[in-house]
mmCIF file of C-alpha atoms in Angstrom:
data_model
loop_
_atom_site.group_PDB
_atom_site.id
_atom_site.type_symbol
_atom_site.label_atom_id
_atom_site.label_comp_id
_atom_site.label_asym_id
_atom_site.label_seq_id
_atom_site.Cartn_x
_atom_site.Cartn_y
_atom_site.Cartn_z
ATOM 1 C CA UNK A 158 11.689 16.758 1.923
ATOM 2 C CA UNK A 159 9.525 15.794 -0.573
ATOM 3 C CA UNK A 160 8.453 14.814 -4.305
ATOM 4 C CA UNK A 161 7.164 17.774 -6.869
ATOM 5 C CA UNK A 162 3.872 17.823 -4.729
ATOM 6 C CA UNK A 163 5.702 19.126 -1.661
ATOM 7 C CA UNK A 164 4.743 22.378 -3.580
ATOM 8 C CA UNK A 165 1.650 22.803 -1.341
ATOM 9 C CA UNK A 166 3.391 23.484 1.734
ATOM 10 C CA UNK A 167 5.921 25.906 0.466
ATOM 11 C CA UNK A 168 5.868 28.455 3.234
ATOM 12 C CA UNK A 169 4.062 26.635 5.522
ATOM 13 C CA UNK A 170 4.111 28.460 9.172
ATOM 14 C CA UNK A 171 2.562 27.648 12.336
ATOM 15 C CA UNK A 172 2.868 27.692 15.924
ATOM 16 C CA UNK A 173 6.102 29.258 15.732
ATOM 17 C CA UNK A 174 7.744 26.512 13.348
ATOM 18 C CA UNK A 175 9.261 27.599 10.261
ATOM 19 C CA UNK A 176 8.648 24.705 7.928
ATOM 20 C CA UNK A 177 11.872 24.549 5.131
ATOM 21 C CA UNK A 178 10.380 22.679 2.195
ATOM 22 C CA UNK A 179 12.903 21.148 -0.191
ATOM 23 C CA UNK A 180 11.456 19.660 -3.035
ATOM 24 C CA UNK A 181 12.385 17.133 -5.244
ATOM 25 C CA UNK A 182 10.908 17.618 -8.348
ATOM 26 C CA UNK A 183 8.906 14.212 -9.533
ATOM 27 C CA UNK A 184 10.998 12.375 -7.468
ATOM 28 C CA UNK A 185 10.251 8.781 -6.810
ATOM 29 C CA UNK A 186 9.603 6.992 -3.257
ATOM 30 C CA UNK A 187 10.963 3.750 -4.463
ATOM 31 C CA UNK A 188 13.842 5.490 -6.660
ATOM 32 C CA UNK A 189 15.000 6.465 -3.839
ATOM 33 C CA UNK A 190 16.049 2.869 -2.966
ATOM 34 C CA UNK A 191 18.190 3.065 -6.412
ATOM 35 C CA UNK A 192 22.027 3.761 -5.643
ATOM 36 C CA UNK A 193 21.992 4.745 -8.893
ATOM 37 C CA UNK A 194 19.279 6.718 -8.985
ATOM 38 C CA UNK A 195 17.846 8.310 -11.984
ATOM 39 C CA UNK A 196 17.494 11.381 -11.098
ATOM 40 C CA UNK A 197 20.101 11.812 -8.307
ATOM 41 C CA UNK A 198 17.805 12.341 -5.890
ATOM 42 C CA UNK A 199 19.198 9.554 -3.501
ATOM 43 C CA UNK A 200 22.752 11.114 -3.090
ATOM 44 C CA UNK A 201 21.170 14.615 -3.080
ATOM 45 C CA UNK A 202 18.552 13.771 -0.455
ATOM 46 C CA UNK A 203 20.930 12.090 1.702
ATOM 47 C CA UNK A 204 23.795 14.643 1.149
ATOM 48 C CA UNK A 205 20.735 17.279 2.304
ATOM 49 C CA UNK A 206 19.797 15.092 5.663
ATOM 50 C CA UNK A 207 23.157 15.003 6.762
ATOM 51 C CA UNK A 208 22.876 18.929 7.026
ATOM 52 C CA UNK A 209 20.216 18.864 8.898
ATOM 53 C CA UNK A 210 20.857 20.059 12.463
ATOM 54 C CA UNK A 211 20.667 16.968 15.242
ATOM 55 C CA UNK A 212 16.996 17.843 16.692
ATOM 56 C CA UNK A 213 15.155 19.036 13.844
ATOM 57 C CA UNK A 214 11.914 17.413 12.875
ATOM 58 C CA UNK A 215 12.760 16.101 9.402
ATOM 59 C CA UNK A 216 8.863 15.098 7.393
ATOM 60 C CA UNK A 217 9.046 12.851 4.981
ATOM 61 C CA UNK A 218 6.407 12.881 1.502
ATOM 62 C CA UNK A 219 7.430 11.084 -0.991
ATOM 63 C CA UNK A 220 4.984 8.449 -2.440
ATOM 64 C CA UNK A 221 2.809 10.769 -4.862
ATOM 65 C CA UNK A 222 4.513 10.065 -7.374
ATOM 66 C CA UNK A 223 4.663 6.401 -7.551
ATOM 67 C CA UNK A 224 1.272 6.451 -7.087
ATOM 68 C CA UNK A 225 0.177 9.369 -9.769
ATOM 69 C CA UNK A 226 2.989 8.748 -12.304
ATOM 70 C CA UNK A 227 5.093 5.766 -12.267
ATOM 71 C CA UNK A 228 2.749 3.219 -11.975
ATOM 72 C CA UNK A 229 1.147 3.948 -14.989
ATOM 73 C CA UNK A 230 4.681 3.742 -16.796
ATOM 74 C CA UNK A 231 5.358 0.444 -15.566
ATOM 75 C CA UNK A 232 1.316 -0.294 -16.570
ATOM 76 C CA UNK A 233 2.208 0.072 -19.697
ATOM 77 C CA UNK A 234 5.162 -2.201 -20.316
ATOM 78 C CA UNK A 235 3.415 -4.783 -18.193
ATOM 79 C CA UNK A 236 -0.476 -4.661 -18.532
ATOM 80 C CA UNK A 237 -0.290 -7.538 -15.962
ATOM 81 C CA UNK A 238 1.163 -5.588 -13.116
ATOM 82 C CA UNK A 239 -1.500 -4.389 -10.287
ATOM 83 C CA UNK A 240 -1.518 -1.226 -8.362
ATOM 84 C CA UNK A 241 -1.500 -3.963 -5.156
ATOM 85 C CA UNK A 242 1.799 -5.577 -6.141
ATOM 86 C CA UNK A 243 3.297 -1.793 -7.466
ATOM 87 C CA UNK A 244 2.258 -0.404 -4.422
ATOM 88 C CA UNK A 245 4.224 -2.996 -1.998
ATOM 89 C CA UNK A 246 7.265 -2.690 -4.297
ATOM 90 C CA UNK A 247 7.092 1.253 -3.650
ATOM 91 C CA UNK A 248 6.687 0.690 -0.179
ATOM 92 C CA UNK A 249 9.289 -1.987 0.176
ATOM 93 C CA UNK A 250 11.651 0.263 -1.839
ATOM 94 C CA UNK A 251 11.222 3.271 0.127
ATOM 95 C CA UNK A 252 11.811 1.750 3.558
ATOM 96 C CA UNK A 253 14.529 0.477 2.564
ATOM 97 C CA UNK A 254 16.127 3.678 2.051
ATOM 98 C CA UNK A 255 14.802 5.143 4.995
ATOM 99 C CA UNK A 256 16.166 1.892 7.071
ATOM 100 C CA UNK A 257 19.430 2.512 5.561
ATOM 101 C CA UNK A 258 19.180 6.498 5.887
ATOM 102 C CA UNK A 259 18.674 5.515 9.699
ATOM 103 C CA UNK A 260 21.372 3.101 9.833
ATOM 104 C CA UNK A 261 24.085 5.264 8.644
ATOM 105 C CA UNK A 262 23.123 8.121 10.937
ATOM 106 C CA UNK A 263 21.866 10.340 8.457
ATOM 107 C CA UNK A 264 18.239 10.945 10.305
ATOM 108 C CA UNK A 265 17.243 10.173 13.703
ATOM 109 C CA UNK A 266 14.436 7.944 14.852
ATOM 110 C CA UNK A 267 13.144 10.637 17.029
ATOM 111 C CA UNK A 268 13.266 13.686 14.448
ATOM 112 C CA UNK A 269 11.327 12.006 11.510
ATOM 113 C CA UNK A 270 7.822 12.129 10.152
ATOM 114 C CA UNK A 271 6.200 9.895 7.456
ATOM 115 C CA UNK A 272 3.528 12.226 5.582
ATOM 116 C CA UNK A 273 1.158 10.397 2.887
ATOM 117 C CA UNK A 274 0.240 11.423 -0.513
ATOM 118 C CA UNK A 275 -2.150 13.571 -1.147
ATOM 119 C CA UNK A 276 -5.870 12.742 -3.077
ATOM 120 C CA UNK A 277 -5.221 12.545 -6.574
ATOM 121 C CA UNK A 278 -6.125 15.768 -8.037
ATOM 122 C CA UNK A 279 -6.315 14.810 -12.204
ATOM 123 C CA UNK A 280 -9.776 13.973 -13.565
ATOM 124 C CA UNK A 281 -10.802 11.038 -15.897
ATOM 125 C CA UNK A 282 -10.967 13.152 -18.992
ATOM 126 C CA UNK A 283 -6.810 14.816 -18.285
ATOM 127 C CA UNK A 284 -5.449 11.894 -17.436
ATOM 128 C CA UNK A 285 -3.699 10.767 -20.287
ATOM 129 C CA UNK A 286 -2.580 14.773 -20.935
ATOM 130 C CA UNK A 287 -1.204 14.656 -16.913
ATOM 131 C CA UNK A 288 1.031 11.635 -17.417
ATOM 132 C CA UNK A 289 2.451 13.199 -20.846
ATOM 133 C CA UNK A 290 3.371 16.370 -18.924
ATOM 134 C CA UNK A 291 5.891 15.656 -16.767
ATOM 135 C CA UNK A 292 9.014 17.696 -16.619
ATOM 136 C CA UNK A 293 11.976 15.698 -16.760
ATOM 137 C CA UNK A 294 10.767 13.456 -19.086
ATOM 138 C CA UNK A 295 12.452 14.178 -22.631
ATOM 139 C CA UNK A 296 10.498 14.849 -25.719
ATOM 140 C CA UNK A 297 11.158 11.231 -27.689
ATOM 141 C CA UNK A 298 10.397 9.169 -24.526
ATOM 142 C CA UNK A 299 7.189 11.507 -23.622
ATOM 143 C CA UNK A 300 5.882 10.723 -26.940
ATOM 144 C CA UNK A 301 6.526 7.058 -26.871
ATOM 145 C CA UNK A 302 4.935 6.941 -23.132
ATOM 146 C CA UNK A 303 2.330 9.000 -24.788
ATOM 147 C CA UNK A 304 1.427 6.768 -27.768
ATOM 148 C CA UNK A 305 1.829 3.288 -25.650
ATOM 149 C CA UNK A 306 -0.904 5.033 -23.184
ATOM 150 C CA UNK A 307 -3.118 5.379 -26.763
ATOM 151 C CA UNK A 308 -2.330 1.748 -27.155
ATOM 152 C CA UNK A 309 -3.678 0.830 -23.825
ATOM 153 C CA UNK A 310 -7.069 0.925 -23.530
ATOM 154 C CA UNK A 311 -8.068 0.875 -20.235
ATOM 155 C CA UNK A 312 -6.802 3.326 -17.365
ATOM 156 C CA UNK A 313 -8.481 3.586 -13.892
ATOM 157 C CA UNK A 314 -10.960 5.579 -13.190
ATOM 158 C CA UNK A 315 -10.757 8.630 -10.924
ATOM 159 C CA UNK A 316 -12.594 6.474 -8.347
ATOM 160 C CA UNK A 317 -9.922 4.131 -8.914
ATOM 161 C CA UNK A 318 -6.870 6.511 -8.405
ATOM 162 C CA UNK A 319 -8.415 7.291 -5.016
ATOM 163 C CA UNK A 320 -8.726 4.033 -3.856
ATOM 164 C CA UNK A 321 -5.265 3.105 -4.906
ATOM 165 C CA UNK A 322 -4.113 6.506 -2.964
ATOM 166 C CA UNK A 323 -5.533 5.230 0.112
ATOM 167 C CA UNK A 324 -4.401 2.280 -0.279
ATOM 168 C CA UNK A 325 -1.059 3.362 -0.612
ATOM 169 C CA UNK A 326 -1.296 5.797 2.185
ATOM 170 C CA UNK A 327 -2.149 2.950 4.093
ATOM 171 C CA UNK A 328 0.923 0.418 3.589
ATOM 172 C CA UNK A 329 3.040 3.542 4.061
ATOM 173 C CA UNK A 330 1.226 3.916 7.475
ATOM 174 C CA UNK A 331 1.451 0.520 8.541
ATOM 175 C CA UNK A 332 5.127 0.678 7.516
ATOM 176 C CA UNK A 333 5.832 3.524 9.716
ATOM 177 C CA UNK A 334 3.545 2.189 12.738
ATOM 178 C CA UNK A 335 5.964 -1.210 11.697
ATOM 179 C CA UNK A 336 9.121 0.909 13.065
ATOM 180 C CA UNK A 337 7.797 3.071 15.659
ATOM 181 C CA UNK A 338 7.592 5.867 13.256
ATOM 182 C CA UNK A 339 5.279 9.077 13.800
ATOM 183 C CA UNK A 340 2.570 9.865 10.978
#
């Protein structure tokens, strides 16, 4: 279960595993903390782990987004905020749904991986066009994200981005090694 970028594993075999990839499309890691999520996601990814049969590893990848996408919307109502404090507040956020997801039975200690973002893939020169391009986002609010990322004149560099992946691939690993949980 993953965000959009699940996409790269779609029919993903080996060793005898079939690997079931259910994708959330731009779904959030720290939306997923939202009862009143957005986009749903919460109610439809818990709604899906309760399905899943007692035993089954369940994997976990949801973080690209926050990382690729929703920081940079927050960035630019609040120049101030830095990928450091974002990245705890995804991180924080997320947990706490998994926590809860635990609590309530709907995944097992035992059956569940963490998986990290991947590298970010969008060069300097598309980023601006990447962030405008995202599916769910309707026309009025994609140009208004659009012109207030015109308005702000500094983004990070691709060198940056990495960083900040790592970086957030790392709190999510220390999170997981925090609870016993597999990587």
């Amino acid at each position: 279960f993953g965000d959009s970028n699940l996409h790269a594993l779609l029919d993903a075999e080996g060793a005898g595993y079939t690997c079931l990839v259910h994708v959330f499309l731009a779904g959030s890691a720290m939306g997923l903390a939202r009862e009143d999520s957005h986009s749903g996601y919460r109610a439809a990814l818990l709604d899906d782990l309760r399905r899943v049969p007692r035993g089954d590893s369940v994997v976990l990848k949801f973080g690209q987004v926050d990382c690729d996408f929703v920081y940079y919307l927050k960035l630019v109502h609040d120049a101030s905020l830095t990928f450091e404090a974002h990245l705890a507040r995804s991180v924080e956020r997320y947990f706490a749904f998994i926590d809860g997801a635990l609590a309530a039975g709907h995944l097992r200690h035992e059956d569940l991986y963490i998986a990290t973002p991947f590298p970010t893939g969008v060069v300097d020169a598309h980023l601006r066009e990447a962030l405008c391009s995202l599916p769910l986002m309707a026309k009025a609010g994609r140009e208004a994200f659009r012109r207030a990322l015109d308005d702000h004149l500094f983004l990070p560099t691709e060198a940056e981005r990495v960083a900040h992946g790592r970086a957030y691939s790392a709190a999510l690993a220390a999170a997981a090694r925090a609870r016993g949980l597999p990587l």
